[in-house]
Tab-separated table of N, CA and C in Angstrom:
chain	number	residue	atom	x	y	z
A	1	MET	N	-40.764	142.323	92.867
A	1	MET	CA	-41.670	143.062	93.709
A	1	MET	C	-41.113	143.063	95.136
A	2	VAL	N	-41.212	144.183	95.801
A	2	VAL	CA	-40.800	144.303	97.194
A	2	VAL	C	-41.916	145.010	97.951
A	3	GLN	N	-42.308	144.439	99.083
A	3	GLN	CA	-43.281	145.073	99.966
A	3	GLN	C	-42.614	145.252	101.320
A	4	VAL	N	-42.645	146.472	101.842
A	4	VAL	CA	-42.080	146.753	103.155
A	4	VAL	C	-43.239	146.940	104.121
A	5	PHE	N	-43.219	146.162	105.199
A	5	PHE	CA	-44.241	146.234	106.229
A	5	PHE	C	-43.633	146.873	107.470
A	6	THR	N	-44.343	146.886	108.567
A	6	THR	CA	-43.822	147.454	109.803
A	6	THR	C	-42.954	146.449	110.552
A	7	ASP	N	-42.249	146.920	111.538
A	7	ASP	CA	-41.425	146.087	112.413
A	7	ASP	C	-40.345	145.310	111.668
A	8	GLY	N	-39.801	145.877	110.604
A	8	GLY	CA	-38.690	145.258	109.910
A	8	GLY	C	-39.048	144.065	109.049
A	9	VAL	N	-40.304	143.909	108.668
A	9	VAL	CA	-40.715	142.790	107.829
A	9	VAL	C	-40.771	143.257	106.376
A	10	VAL	N	-40.105	142.497	105.515
A	10	VAL	CA	-40.047	142.816	104.087
A	10	VAL	C	-40.350	141.537	103.311
A	11	LYS	N	-41.145	141.655	102.255
A	11	LYS	CA	-41.447	140.509	101.393
A	11	LYS	C	-40.912	140.789	100.003
A	12	VAL	N	-40.179	139.830	99.448
A	12	VAL	CA	-39.722	139.929	98.067
A	12	VAL	C	-40.339	138.780	97.282
A	13	ALA	N	-40.657	139.042	96.028
A	13	ALA	CA	-41.205	138.022	95.145
A	13	ALA	C	-40.627	138.256	93.762
A	14	ASP	N	-40.263	137.189	93.085
A	14	ASP	CA	-39.713	137.331	91.757
A	14	ASP	C	-40.610	136.645	90.740
A	15	ARG	N	-40.999	137.420	89.765
A	15	ARG	CA	-41.838	136.952	88.663
A	15	ARG	C	-43.089	136.250	89.143
A	16	THR	N	-43.781	136.885	90.051
A	16	THR	CA	-45.103	136.416	90.455
A	16	THR	C	-46.067	137.547	90.174
A	17	ASP	N	-47.227	137.205	89.689
A	17	ASP	CA	-48.184	138.248	89.329
A	17	ASP	C	-49.479	138.146	90.124
A	18	GLY	N	-49.479	137.333	91.184
A	18	GLY	CA	-50.686	137.163	91.978
A	18	GLY	C	-51.538	136.014	91.492
A	19	GLU	N	-51.438	135.676	90.208
A	19	GLU	CA	-52.205	134.565	89.656
A	19	GLU	C	-51.312	133.352	89.429
A	20	TRP	N	-50.129	133.610	88.896
A	20	TRP	CA	-49.178	132.537	88.595
A	20	TRP	C	-47.947	132.722	89.465
A	21	THR	N	-47.529	131.664	90.151
A	21	THR	CA	-46.365	131.783	91.017
A	21	THR	C	-45.176	130.954	90.537
A	22	ASP	N	-45.266	130.357	89.378
A	22	ASP	CA	-44.171	129.511	88.903
A	22	ASP	C	-43.582	130.055	87.599
A	23	GLN	N	-43.304	131.340	87.579
A	23	GLN	CA	-42.814	131.955	86.360
A	23	GLN	C	-41.300	131.919	86.225
A	24	LEU	N	-40.587	131.437	87.240
A	24	LEU	CA	-39.149	131.226	87.097
A	24	LEU	C	-38.946	129.927	86.327
A	25	CYS	N	-37.912	129.871	85.540
A	25	CYS	CA	-37.624	128.683	84.746
A	25	CYS	C	-37.138	127.542	85.645
A	26	PRO	N	-37.371	126.302	85.271
A	26	PRO	CA	-36.840	125.184	86.046
A	26	PRO	C	-35.319	125.320	86.176
A	27	GLY	N	-34.810	125.168	87.388
A	27	GLY	CA	-33.376	125.270	87.632
A	27	GLY	C	-32.859	126.684	87.833
A	28	GLU	N	-33.660	127.694	87.556
A	28	GLU	CA	-33.233	129.088	87.736
A	28	GLU	C	-33.288	129.460	89.214
A	29	ARG	N	-32.237	130.138	89.675
A	29	ARG	CA	-32.180	130.606	91.067
A	29	ARG	C	-31.738	132.059	91.074
A	30	ILE	N	-32.369	132.841	91.929
A	30	ILE	CA	-32.028	134.250	92.058
A	30	ILE	C	-31.623	134.515	93.505
A	31	ARG	N	-30.413	135.011	93.678
A	31	ARG	CA	-29.896	135.296	95.022
A	31	ARG	C	-30.485	136.615	95.521
A	32	VAL	N	-31.020	136.581	96.743
A	32	VAL	CA	-31.576	137.764	97.396
A	32	VAL	C	-31.017	137.791	98.808
A	33	PHE	N	-30.716	138.981	99.315
A	33	PHE	CA	-30.253	139.067	100.693
A	33	PHE	C	-30.668	140.378	101.316
A	34	TRP	N	-30.624	140.387	102.643
A	34	TRP	CA	-30.772	141.626	103.389
A	34	TRP	C	-29.523	141.788	104.239
A	35	ALA	N	-29.186	143.047	104.489
A	35	ALA	CA	-28.049	143.385	105.351
A	35	ALA	C	-28.423	144.621	106.148
A	36	THR	N	-28.132	144.575	107.447
A	36	THR	CA	-28.372	145.738	108.294
A	36	THR	C	-27.045	146.217	108.865
A	37	TYR	N	-26.958	147.522	109.073
A	37	TYR	CA	-25.724	148.148	109.530
A	37	TYR	C	-26.020	149.072	110.697
A	38	SER	N	-25.075	149.132	111.628
A	38	SER	CA	-25.166	150.098	112.722
A	38	SER	C	-24.117	151.177	112.477
A	39	ARG	N	-24.471	152.395	112.833
A	39	ARG	CA	-23.590	153.549	112.588
A	39	ARG	C	-22.358	153.470	113.481
A	40	THR	N	-21.224	153.880	112.930
A	40	THR	CA	-19.985	153.946	113.704
A	40	THR	C	-19.677	155.397	114.052
A	41	SER	N	-18.772	155.612	114.985
A	41	SER	CA	-18.477	156.960	115.473
A	41	SER	C	-17.929	157.882	114.384
A	42	ASP	N	-17.336	157.323	113.327
A	42	ASP	CA	-16.795	158.157	112.248
A	42	ASP	C	-17.828	158.495	111.177
A	43	GLY	N	-19.093	158.072	111.380
A	43	GLY	CA	-20.152	158.353	110.408
A	43	GLY	C	-20.341	157.253	109.380
A	44	GLY	N	-19.502	156.242	109.418
A	44	GLY	CA	-19.665	155.085	108.547
A	44	GLY	C	-20.639	154.098	109.182
A	45	ALA	N	-20.493	152.836	108.821
A	45	ALA	CA	-21.383	151.824	109.371
A	45	ALA	C	-20.672	150.479	109.412
A	46	LYS	N	-21.121	149.631	110.338
A	46	LYS	CA	-20.576	148.295	110.523
A	46	LYS	C	-21.707	147.295	110.350
A	47	LEU	N	-21.448	146.195	109.631
A	47	LEU	CA	-22.469	145.175	109.423
A	47	LEU	C	-22.984	144.683	110.770
A	48	TYR	N	-24.298	144.683	110.920
A	48	TYR	CA	-24.917	144.181	112.140
A	48	TYR	C	-25.334	142.720	111.923
A	49	GLN	N	-26.195	142.491	110.920
A	49	GLN	CA	-26.600	141.127	110.568
A	49	GLN	C	-26.981	141.078	109.102
A	50	SER	N	-26.997	139.864	108.544
A	50	SER	CA	-27.430	139.678	107.157
A	50	SER	C	-27.932	138.254	106.985
A	51	GLN	N	-28.649	138.040	105.894
A	51	GLN	CA	-29.135	136.706	105.566
A	51	GLN	C	-29.294	136.610	104.055
A	52	VAL	N	-28.911	135.468	103.504
A	52	VAL	CA	-28.995	135.217	102.066
A	52	VAL	C	-29.980	134.084	101.816
A	53	ARG	N	-30.744	134.218	100.764
A	53	ARG	CA	-31.667	133.161	100.349
A	53	ARG	C	-31.700	133.149	98.823
A	54	TYR	N	-32.087	132.026	98.255
A	54	TYR	CA	-32.241	131.914	96.806
A	54	TYR	C	-33.708	131.687	96.483
A	55	LEU	N	-34.236	132.495	95.572
A	55	LEU	CA	-35.590	132.303	95.076
A	55	LEU	C	-35.511	131.374	93.882
A	56	ASP	N	-36.465	130.463	93.790
A	56	ASP	CA	-36.508	129.552	92.652
A	56	ASP	C	-37.962	129.252	92.312
A	57	ARG	N	-38.154	128.348	91.378
A	57	ARG	CA	-39.502	128.047	90.897
A	57	ARG	C	-40.426	127.571	92.023
A	58	SER	N	-39.896	126.776	92.956
A	58	SER	CA	-40.744	126.259	94.031
A	58	SER	C	-40.899	127.254	95.180
A	59	GLN	N	-39.969	128.188	95.335
A	59	GLN	CA	-40.023	129.194	96.400
A	59	GLN	C	-39.726	130.577	95.803
A	60	PRO	N	-40.690	131.174	95.081
A	60	PRO	CA	-40.424	132.453	94.428
A	60	PRO	C	-40.595	133.676	95.328
A	61	THR	N	-40.965	133.467	96.594
A	61	THR	CA	-41.127	134.588	97.513
A	61	THR	C	-40.360	134.325	98.803
A	62	TRP	N	-40.064	135.413	99.517
A	62	TRP	CA	-39.398	135.321	100.816
A	62	TRP	C	-39.893	136.477	101.661
A	63	THR	N	-40.490	136.157	102.797
A	63	THR	CA	-40.867	137.178	103.769
A	63	THR	C	-39.825	137.122	104.877
A	64	MET	N	-39.103	138.217	105.050
A	64	MET	CA	-37.968	138.256	105.970
A	64	MET	C	-38.214	139.254	107.085
A	65	ARG	N	-37.558	139.048	108.202
A	65	ARG	CA	-37.589	140.022	109.296
A	65	ARG	C	-36.171	140.530	109.469
A	66	LEU	N	-35.975	141.803	109.169
A	66	LEU	CA	-34.659	142.417	109.279
A	66	LEU	C	-34.285	142.597	110.742
A	67	ALA	N	-33.058	142.265	111.083
A	67	ALA	CA	-32.562	142.448	112.447
A	67	ALA	C	-31.815	143.778	112.507
A	68	LEU	N	-32.312	144.699	113.307
A	68	LEU	CA	-31.684	146.011	113.489
A	68	LEU	C	-31.139	146.119	114.901
A	69	SER	N	-30.081	146.902	115.075
A	69	SER	CA	-29.486	147.044	116.407
A	69	SER	C	-30.366	147.873	117.344
A	70	GLY	N	-31.240	148.700	116.775
A	70	GLY	CA	-32.100	149.546	117.587
A	70	GLY	C	-31.460	150.876	117.957
A	71	HIS	N	-30.281	151.125	117.447
A	71	HIS	CA	-29.588	152.377	117.733
A	71	HIS	C	-29.867	153.414	116.644
A	72	CYS	N	-29.708	154.640	116.991
A	72	CYS	CA	-29.885	155.737	116.056
A	72	CYS	C	-28.950	155.563	114.867
A	73	GLY	N	-29.472	155.746	113.654
A	73	GLY	CA	-28.650	155.690	112.457
A	73	GLY	C	-28.531	154.327	111.813
A	74	ASP	N	-29.284	153.323	112.305
A	74	ASP	CA	-29.282	152.018	111.637
A	74	ASP	C	-29.659	152.188	110.168
A	75	SER	N	-29.081	151.363	109.314
A	75	SER	CA	-29.469	151.355	107.911
A	75	SER	C	-29.699	149.914	107.478
A	76	TRP	N	-30.504	149.729	106.420
A	76	TRP	CA	-30.774	148.386	105.923
A	76	TRP	C	-30.913	148.403	104.406
A	77	TYR	N	-30.651	147.236	103.821
A	77	TYR	CA	-30.695	147.066	102.373
A	77	TYR	C	-31.272	145.697	102.052
A	78	VAL	N	-32.115	145.629	101.030
A	78	VAL	CA	-32.591	144.373	100.464
A	78	VAL	C	-32.103	144.380	99.025
A	79	VAL	N	-31.383	143.317	98.640
A	79	VAL	CA	-30.633	143.315	97.382
A	79	VAL	C	-30.854	142.008	96.632
A	80	ALA	N	-30.902	142.091	95.309
A	80	ALA	CA	-30.909	140.908	94.446
A	80	ALA	C	-29.613	140.907	93.651
A	81	GLY	N	-29.004	139.738	93.524
A	81	GLY	CA	-27.792	139.622	92.725
A	81	GLY	C	-26.641	139.053	93.524
A	82	ASN	N	-25.467	139.103	92.933
A	82	ASN	CA	-24.290	138.458	93.512
A	82	ASN	C	-23.352	139.416	94.237
A	83	ALA	N	-23.847	140.561	94.641
A	83	ALA	CA	-23.007	141.537	95.336
A	83	ALA	C	-22.449	140.957	96.626
A	84	THR	N	-21.241	141.352	96.950
A	84	THR	CA	-20.627	141.007	98.224
A	84	THR	C	-21.255	141.859	99.313
A	85	ILE	N	-21.411	141.300	100.494
A	85	ILE	CA	-21.949	142.047	101.632
A	85	ILE	C	-20.763	142.602	102.406
A	86	PRO	N	-20.495	143.916	102.301
A	86	PRO	CA	-19.332	144.469	102.991
A	86	PRO	C	-19.496	144.469	104.506
A	87	GLN	N	-18.404	144.271	105.206
A	87	GLN	CA	-18.402	144.289	106.671
A	87	GLN	C	-18.503	145.711	107.214
A	88	THR	N	-17.972	146.675	106.469
A	88	THR	CA	-18.030	148.077	106.884
A	88	THR	C	-18.373	148.951	105.690
A	89	LEU	N	-18.960	150.110	105.981
A	89	LEU	CA	-19.263	151.115	104.959
A	89	LEU	C	-18.582	152.412	105.361
A	90	LYS	N	-17.949	153.067	104.412
A	90	LYS	CA	-17.334	154.367	104.683
A	90	LYS	C	-18.427	155.427	104.758
A	91	PRO	N	-18.172	156.525	105.471
A	91	PRO	CA	-19.168	157.602	105.561
A	91	PRO	C	-19.636	158.037	104.172
A	92	GLY	N	-20.941	158.164	104.015
A	92	GLY	CA	-21.519	158.634	102.764
A	92	GLY	C	-21.663	157.580	101.683
A	93	VAL	N	-21.197	156.366	101.903
A	93	VAL	CA	-21.269	155.310	100.894
A	93	VAL	C	-22.617	154.614	100.967
A	94	VAL	N	-23.276	154.482	99.822
A	94	VAL	CA	-24.498	153.692	99.705
A	94	VAL	C	-24.144	152.510	98.811
A	95	PRO	N	-24.040	151.292	99.372
A	95	PRO	CA	-23.542	150.142	98.629
A	95	PRO	C	-24.584	149.483	97.720
A	96	PHE	N	-24.143	148.517	96.970
A	96	PHE	CA	-24.951	147.574	96.205
A	96	PHE	C	-25.482	148.088	94.880
A	97	GLY	N	-25.171	149.302	94.482
A	97	GLY	CA	-25.522	149.804	93.153
A	97	GLY	C	-26.953	149.512	92.738
A	98	GLY	N	-27.120	149.088	91.481
A	98	GLY	CA	-28.447	148.838	90.918
A	98	GLY	C	-29.129	147.597	91.443
A	99	GLY	N	-28.432	146.792	92.257
A	99	GLY	CA	-29.044	145.593	92.810
A	99	GLY	C	-29.981	145.861	93.975
A	100	LYS	N	-29.950	147.107	94.504
A	100	LYS	CA	-30.816	147.426	95.647
A	100	LYS	C	-32.286	147.355	95.234
A	101	LEU	N	-33.046	146.579	95.978
A	101	LEU	CA	-34.489	146.515	95.757
A	101	LEU	C	-35.202	147.520	96.643
A	102	ASN	N	-34.683	147.710	97.868
A	102	ASN	CA	-35.239	148.683	98.795
A	102	ASN	C	-34.192	148.934	99.871
A	103	TRP	N	-34.233	150.096	100.504
A	103	TRP	CA	-33.233	150.416	101.515
A	103	TRP	C	-33.647	151.627	102.312
A	104	GLU	N	-33.003	151.780	103.457
A	104	GLU	CA	-33.132	152.960	104.315
A	104	GLU	C	-31.732	153.247	104.838
A	105	THR	N	-31.235	154.443	104.604
A	105	THR	CA	-29.847	154.737	104.903
A	105	THR	C	-29.576	155.289	106.293
A	106	GLY	N	-30.547	155.335	107.156
A	106	GLY	CA	-30.295	155.677	108.544
A	106	GLY	C	-30.524	157.131	108.907
A	107	GLY	N	-30.331	158.042	107.995
A	107	GLY	CA	-30.614	159.443	108.265
A	107	GLY	C	-29.969	160.005	109.510
A	108	GLY	N	-30.381	161.184	109.898
A	108	GLY	CA	-29.834	161.849	111.079
A	108	GLY	C	-30.505	161.374	112.358
A	109	CYS	N	-29.845	161.649	113.469
A	109	CYS	CA	-30.373	161.239	114.771
A	109	CYS	C	-30.861	162.443	115.557
């Protein structure tokens, strides 16, 4: 589950249904991260900031605050899995494949 709030706040939860919060197996960990990018002059993007966390049985949720540069064309991604966080993105590239939980690609300015 992913909930996007205002001001760059995003909440992710894995296998929680509102009633039970310990549905992950003992010892199971799920890697989740966010990455934000600022637009470059060639239309690509450069990593601005990122953060990685692991969800587990004792901590199945994470409420994060995405750090954006505040410039036109910022993009952000919230991802689950073992994907590498690229330092740069080529123009037109949307990274992370099926691991994306939610994202905003920056659009036009």
